[in-house]
PDB file of C-alpha atoms in Angstrom:
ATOM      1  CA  UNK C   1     -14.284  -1.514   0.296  1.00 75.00           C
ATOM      2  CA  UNK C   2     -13.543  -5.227   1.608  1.00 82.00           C
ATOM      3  CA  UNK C   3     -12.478  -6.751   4.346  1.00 90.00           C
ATOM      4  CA  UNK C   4      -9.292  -8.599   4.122  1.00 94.00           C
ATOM      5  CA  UNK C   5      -7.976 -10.920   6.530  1.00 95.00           C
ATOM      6  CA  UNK C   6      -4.765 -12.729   6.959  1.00 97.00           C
ATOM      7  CA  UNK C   7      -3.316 -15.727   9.384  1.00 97.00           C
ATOM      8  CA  UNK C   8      -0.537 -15.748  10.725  1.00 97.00           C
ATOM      9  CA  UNK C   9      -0.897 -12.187  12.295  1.00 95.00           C
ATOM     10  CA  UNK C  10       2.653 -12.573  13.384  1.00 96.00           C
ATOM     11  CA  UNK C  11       4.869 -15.300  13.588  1.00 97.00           C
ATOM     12  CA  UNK C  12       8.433 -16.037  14.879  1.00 97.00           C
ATOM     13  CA  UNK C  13      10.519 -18.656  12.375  1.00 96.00           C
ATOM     14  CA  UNK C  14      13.656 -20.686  12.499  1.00 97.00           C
ATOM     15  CA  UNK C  15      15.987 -20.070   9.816  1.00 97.00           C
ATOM     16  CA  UNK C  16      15.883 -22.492   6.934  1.00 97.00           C
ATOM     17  CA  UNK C  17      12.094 -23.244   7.789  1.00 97.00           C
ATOM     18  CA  UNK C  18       9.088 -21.822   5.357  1.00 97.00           C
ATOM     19  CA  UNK C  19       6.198 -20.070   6.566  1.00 97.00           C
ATOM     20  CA  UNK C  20       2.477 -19.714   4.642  1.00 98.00           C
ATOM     21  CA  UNK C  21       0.875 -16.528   4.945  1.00 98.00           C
ATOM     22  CA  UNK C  22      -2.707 -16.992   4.164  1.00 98.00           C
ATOM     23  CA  UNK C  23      -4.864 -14.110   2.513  1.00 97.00           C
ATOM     24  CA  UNK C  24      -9.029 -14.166   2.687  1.00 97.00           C
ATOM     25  CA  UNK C  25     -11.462 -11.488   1.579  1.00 95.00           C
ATOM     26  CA  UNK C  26     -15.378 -11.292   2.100  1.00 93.00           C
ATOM     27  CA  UNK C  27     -16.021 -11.171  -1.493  1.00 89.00           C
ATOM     28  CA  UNK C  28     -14.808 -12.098  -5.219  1.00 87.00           C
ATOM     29  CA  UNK C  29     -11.708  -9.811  -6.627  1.00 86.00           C
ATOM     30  CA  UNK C  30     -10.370  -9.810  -9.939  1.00 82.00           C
ATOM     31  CA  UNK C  31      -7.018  -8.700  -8.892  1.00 87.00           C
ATOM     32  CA  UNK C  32      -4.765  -9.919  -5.701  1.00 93.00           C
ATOM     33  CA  UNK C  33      -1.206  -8.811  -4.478  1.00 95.00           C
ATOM     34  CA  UNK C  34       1.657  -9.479  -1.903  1.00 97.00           C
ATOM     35  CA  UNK C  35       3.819  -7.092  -0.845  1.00 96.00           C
ATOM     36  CA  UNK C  36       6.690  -6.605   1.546  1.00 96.00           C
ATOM     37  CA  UNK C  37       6.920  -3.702   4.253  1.00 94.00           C
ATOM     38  CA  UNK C  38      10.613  -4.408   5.525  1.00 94.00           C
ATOM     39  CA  UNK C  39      11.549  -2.411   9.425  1.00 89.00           C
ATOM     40  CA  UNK C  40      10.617   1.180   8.475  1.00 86.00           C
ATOM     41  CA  UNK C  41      10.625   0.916   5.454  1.00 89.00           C
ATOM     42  CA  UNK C  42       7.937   1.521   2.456  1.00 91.00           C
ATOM     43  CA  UNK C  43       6.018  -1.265   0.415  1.00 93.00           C
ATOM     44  CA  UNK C  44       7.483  -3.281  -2.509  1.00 93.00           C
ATOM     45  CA  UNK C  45       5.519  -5.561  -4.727  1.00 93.00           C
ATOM     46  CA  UNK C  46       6.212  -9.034  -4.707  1.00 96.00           C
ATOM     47  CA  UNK C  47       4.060 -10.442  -7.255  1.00 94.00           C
ATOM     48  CA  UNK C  48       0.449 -10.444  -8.250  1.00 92.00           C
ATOM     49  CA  UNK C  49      -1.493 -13.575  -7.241  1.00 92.00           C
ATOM     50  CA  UNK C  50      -3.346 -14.794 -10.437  1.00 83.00           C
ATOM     51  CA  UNK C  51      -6.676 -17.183  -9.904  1.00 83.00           C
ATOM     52  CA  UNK C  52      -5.779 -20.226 -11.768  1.00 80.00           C
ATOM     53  CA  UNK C  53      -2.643 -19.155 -13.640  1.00 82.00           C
ATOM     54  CA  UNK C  54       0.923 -18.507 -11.967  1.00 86.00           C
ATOM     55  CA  UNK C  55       1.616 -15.744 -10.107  1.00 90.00           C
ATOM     56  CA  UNK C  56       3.356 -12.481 -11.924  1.00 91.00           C
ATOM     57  CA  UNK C  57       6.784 -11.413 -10.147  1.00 94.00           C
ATOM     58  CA  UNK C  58       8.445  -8.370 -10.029  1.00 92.00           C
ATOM     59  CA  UNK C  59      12.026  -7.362 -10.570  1.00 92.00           C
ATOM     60  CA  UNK C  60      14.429  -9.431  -7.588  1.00 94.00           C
ATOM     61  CA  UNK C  61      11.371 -11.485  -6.328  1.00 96.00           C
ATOM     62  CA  UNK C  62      11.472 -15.669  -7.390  1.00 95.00           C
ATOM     63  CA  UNK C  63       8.938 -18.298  -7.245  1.00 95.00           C
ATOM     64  CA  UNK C  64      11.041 -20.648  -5.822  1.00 96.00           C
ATOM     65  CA  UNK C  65      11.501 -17.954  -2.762  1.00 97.00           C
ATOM     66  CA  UNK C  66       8.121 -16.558  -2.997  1.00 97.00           C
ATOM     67  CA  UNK C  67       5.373 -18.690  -4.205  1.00 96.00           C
ATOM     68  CA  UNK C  68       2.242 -18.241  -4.727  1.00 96.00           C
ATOM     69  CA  UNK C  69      -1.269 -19.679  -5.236  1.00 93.00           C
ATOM     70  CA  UNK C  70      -4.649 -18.758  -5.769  1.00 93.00           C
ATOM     71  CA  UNK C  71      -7.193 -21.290  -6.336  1.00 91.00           C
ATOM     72  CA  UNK C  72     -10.339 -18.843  -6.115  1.00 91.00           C
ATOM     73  CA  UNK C  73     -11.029 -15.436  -6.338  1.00 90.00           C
ATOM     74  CA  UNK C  74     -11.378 -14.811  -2.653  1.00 93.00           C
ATOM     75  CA  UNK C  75      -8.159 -16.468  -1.162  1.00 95.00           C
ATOM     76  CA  UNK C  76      -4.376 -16.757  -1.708  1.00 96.00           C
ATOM     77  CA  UNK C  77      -1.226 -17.734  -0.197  1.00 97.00           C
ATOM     78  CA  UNK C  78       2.030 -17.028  -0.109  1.00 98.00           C
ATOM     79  CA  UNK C  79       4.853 -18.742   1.179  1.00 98.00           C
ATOM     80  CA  UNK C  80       8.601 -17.575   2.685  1.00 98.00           C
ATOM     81  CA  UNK C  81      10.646 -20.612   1.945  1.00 97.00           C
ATOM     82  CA  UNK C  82      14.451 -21.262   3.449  1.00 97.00           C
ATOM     83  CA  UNK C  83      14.257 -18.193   5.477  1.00 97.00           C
ATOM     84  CA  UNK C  84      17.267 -16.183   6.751  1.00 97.00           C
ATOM     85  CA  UNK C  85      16.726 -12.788   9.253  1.00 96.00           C
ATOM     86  CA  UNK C  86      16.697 -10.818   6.114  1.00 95.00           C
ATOM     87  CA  UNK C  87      13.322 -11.938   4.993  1.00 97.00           C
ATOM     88  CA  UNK C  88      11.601 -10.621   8.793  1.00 97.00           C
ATOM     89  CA  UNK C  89       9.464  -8.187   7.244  1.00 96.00           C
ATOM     90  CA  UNK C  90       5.869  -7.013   7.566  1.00 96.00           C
ATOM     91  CA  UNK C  91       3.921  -8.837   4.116  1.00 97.00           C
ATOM     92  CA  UNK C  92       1.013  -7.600   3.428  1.00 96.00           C
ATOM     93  CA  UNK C  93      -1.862  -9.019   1.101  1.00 96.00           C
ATOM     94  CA  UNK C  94      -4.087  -6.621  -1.111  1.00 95.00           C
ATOM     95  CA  UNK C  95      -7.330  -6.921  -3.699  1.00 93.00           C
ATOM     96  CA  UNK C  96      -8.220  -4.606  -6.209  1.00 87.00           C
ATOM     97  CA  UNK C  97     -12.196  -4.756  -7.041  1.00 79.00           C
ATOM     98  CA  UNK C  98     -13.773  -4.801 -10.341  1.00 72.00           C
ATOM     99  CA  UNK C  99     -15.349  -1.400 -11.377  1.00 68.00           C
ATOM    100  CA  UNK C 100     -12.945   0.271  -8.600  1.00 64.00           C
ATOM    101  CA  UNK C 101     -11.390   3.263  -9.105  1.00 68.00           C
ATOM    102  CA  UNK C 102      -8.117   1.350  -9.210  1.00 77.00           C
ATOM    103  CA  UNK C 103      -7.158   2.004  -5.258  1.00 84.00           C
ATOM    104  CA  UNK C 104      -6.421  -1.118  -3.550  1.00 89.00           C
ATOM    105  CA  UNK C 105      -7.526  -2.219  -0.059  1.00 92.00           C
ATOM    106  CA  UNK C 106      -5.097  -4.061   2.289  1.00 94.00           C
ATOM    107  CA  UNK C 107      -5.199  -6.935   4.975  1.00 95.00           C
ATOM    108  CA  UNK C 108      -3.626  -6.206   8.070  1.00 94.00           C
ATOM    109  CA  UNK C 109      -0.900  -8.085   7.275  1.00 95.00           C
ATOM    110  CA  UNK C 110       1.192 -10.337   8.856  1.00 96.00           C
ATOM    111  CA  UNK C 111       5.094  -9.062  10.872  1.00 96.00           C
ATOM    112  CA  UNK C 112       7.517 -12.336  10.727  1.00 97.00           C
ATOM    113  CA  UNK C 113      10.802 -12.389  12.453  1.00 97.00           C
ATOM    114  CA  UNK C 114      12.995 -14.853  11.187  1.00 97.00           C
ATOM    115  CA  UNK C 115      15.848 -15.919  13.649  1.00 95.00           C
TER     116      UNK C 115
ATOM    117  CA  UNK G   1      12.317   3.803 -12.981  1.00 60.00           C
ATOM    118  CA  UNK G   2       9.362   5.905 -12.199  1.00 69.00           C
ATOM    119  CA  UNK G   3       9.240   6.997  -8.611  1.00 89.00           C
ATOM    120  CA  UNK G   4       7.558   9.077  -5.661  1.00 94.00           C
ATOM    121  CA  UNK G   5       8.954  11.401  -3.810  1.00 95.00           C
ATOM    122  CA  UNK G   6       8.147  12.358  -0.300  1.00 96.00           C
ATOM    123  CA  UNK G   7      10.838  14.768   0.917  1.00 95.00           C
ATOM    124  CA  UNK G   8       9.550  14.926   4.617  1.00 96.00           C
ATOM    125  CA  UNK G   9      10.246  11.708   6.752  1.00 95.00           C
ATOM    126  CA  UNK G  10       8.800  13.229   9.865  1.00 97.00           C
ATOM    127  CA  UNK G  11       6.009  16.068  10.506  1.00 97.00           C
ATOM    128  CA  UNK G  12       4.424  17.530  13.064  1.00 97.00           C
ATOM    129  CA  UNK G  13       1.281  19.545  14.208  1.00 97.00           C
ATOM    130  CA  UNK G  14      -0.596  20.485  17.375  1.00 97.00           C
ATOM    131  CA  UNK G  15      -4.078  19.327  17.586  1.00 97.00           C
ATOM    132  CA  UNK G  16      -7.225  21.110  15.744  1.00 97.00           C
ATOM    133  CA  UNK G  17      -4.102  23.208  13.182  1.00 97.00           C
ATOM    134  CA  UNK G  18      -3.803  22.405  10.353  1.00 98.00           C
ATOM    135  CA  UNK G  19      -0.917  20.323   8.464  1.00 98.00           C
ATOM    136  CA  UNK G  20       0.332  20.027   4.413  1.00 98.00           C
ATOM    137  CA  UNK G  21       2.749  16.677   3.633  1.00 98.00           C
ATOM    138  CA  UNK G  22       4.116  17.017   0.534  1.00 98.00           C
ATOM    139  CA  UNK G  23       4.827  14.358  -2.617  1.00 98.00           C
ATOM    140  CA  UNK G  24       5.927  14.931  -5.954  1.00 97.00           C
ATOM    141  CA  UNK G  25       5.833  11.948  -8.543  1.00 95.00           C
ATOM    142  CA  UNK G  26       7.669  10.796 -12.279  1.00 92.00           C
ATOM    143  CA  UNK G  27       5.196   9.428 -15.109  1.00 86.00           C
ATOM    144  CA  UNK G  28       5.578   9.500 -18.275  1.00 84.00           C
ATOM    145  CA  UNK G  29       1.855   8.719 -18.511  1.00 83.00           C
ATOM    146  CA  UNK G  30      -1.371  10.778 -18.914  1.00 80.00           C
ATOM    147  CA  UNK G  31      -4.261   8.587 -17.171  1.00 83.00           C
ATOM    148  CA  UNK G  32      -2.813   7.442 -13.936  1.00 87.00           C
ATOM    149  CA  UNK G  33      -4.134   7.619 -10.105  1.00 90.00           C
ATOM    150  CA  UNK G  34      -3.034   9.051  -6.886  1.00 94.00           C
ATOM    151  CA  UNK G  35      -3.673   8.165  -3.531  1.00 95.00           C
ATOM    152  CA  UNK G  36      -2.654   9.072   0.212  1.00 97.00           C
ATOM    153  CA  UNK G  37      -2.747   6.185   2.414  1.00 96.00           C
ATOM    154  CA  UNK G  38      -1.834   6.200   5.943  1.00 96.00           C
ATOM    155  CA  UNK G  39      -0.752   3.442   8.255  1.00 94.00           C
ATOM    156  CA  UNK G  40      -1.339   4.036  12.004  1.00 93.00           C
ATOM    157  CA  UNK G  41       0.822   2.113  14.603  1.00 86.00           C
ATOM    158  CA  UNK G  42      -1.393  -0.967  14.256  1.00 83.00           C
ATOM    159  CA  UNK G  43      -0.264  -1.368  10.725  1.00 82.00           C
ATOM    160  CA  UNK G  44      -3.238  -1.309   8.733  1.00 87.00           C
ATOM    161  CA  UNK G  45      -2.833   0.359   5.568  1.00 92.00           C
ATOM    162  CA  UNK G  46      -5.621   2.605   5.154  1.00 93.00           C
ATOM    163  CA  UNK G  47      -6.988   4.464   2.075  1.00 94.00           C
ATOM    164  CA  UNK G  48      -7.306   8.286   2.977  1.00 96.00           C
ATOM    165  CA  UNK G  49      -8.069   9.743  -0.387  1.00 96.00           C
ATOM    166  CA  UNK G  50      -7.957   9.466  -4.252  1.00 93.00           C
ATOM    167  CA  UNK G  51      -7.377  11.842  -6.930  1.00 94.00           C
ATOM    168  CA  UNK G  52      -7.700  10.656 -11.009  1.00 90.00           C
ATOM    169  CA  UNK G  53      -5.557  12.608 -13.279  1.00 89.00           C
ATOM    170  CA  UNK G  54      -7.754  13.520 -15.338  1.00 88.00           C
ATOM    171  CA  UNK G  55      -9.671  15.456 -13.101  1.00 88.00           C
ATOM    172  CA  UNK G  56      -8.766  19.168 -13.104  1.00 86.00           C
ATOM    173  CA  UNK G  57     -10.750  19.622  -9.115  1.00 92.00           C
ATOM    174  CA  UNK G  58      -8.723  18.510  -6.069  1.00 95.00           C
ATOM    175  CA  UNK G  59     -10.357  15.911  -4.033  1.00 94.00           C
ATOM    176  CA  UNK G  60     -11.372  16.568  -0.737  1.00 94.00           C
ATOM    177  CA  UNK G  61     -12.866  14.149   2.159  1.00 93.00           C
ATOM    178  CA  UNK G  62     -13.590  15.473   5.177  1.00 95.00           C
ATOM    179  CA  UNK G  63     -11.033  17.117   6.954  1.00 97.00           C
ATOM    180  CA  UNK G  64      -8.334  15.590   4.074  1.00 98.00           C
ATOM    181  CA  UNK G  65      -8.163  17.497   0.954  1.00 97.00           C
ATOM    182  CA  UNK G  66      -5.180  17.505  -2.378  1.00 97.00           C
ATOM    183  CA  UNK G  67      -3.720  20.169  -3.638  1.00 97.00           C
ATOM    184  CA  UNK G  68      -2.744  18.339  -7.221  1.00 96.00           C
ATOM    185  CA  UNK G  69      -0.849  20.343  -9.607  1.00 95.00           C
ATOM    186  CA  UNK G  70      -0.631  17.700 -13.067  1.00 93.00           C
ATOM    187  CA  UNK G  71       1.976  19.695 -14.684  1.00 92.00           C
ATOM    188  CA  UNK G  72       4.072  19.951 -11.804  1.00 94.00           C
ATOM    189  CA  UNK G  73       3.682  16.415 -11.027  1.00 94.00           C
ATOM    190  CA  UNK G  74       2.904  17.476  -7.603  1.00 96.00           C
ATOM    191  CA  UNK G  75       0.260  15.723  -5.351  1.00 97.00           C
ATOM    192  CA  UNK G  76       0.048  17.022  -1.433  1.00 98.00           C
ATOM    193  CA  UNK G  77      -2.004  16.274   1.315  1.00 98.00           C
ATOM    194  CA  UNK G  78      -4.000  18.552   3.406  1.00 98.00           C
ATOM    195  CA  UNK G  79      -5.416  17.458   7.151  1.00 98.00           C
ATOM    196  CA  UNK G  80      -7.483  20.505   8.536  1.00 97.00           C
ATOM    197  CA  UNK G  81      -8.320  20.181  12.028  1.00 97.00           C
ATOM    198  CA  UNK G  82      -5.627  17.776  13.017  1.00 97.00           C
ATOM    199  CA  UNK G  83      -6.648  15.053  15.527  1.00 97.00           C
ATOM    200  CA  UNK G  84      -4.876  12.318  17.455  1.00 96.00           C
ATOM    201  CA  UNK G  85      -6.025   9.789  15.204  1.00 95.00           C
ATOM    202  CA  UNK G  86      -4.459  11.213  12.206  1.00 97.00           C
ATOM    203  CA  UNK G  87      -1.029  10.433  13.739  1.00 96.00           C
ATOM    204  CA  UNK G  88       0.433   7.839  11.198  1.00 96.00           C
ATOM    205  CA  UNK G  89       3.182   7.273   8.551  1.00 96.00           C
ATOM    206  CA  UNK G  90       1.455   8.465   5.122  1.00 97.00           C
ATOM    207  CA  UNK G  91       2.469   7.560   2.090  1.00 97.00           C
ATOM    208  CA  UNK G  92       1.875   9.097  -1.436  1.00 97.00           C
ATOM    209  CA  UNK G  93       0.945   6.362  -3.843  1.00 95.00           C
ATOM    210  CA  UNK G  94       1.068   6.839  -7.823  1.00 93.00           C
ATOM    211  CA  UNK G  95      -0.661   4.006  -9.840  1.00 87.00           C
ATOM    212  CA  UNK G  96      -0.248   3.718 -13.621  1.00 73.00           C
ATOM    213  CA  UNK G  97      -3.269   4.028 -15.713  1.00 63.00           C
ATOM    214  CA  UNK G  98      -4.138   1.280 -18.074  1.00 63.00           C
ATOM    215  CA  UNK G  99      -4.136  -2.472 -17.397  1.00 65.00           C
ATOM    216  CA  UNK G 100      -1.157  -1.968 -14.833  1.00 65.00           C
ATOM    217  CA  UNK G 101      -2.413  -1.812 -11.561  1.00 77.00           C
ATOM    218  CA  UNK G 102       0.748  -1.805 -10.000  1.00 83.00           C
ATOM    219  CA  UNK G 103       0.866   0.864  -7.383  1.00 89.00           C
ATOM    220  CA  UNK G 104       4.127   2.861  -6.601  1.00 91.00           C
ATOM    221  CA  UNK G 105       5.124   3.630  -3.004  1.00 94.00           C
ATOM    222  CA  UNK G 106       5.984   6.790  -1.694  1.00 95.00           C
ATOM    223  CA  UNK G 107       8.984   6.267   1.149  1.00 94.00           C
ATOM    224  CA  UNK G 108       6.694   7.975   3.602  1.00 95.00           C
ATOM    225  CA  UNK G 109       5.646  10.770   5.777  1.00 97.00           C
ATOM    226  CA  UNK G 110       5.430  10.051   9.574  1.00 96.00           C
ATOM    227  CA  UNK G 111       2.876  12.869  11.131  1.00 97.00           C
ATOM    228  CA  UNK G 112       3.161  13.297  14.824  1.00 97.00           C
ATOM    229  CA  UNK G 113      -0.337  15.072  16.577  1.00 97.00           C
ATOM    230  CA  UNK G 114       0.425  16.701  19.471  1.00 96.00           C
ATOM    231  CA  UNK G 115      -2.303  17.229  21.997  1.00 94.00           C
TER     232      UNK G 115
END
């Protein structure tokens, strides 16, 4: 397994402002996502955090809304920029490990509100 | 689009009986993997089991076992003993085979334990 943590736990955000959700794990990953748990709701991928290299989006997710970085293989970010109440969500952060049997283990993640 | 289907949205059992959620998935695909996750009340998304395709046995762990029926594309989840802890939303998770390691989000199961 791994342990995964992420900063802000929760957070409460002004419209127009941009939160960064930070992502840290104990120990080197090849692979690292983002995705988005909106109220009751199941996950969605957002994109797939690559170390040095741009992030890979899915369908109706933007890098100007949504981006990304990960400088190393234990860490990543990802920011909410210009946020409106539709973007209060659970995000969650998760790392795949090499030699894995392909499951995926998942931070805690972190519940913003955006007013 | 290839999906998962979990036609229950709410289950419940009495504690120490024995409950079966159900999922059935779309691939086009032979070499993929399926997991049950569940995500208590404190959010953490939690790997419960894995089952690989290509195995014909069902997986079992512990008290959680699958009932996985390939050409059906059927994949449920079996908690024997029920306890309070296992009360959660679980979701049935399909992830493609290859170098896609995008995983595929069931809408959910929430399981209720009564004592």
């Amino acid at each position: 397994s791994a342990v995964i943590s992420q900063k802000p736990s929760r957070d409460i955000c002004q419209r127009g402002t941009s939160l960064t959700i930070q992502c840290q794990v104990d120990s080197q990953v090849t692979m690292m996502f983002w995705y988005r748990q909106q109220p009751g709701q199941s996950l969605t991928l957002i994109a797939t955090a690559n170390q040095g290299s741009e992030a890979t989006y899915e369908s109706g997710f933007v890098i100007d809304k949504f981006p990304i970085s990960r400088p190393n293989l234990t860490f990543s970010t990802l920011t909410v920029s210009n946020m409106s109440p539709e973007d209060s969500s659970i995000y969650l952060c998760s790392v795949r490990k090499r030699g894995g049997g392909n499951e995926q283990f998942f931070g805690p993640g972190t519940r913003l509100t955006v007013l | 689009a290839q999906t998962v289907t979990q036609s229950q949205p709410e289950m419940s059992v009495q504690e120490a009986e024995t409950v079966t959620l159900s999922c059935t998935y779309d691939t086009s695909e032979s070499d993929y993997y399926l997991f049950w996750y569940k995500q208590p009340p404190s959010r953490q998304m939690i790997l419960v089991i894995r089952q690989e395709a290509y195995k014909q046995q069902n997986a079992t762990e512990n008290r959680f076992s699958v009932n996985f029926q390939k050409a059906a594309k059927s994949f449920s989840l079996k908690i024997s003993d029920s306890q309070l802890g296992d009360a959660a939303m679980y979701f049935c998770v399909r992830h493609s085979g290859g170098s896609n390691y995008k995983l595929t989000f069931g809408k959910g199961t929430l399981l209720t334990v009564n004592p």
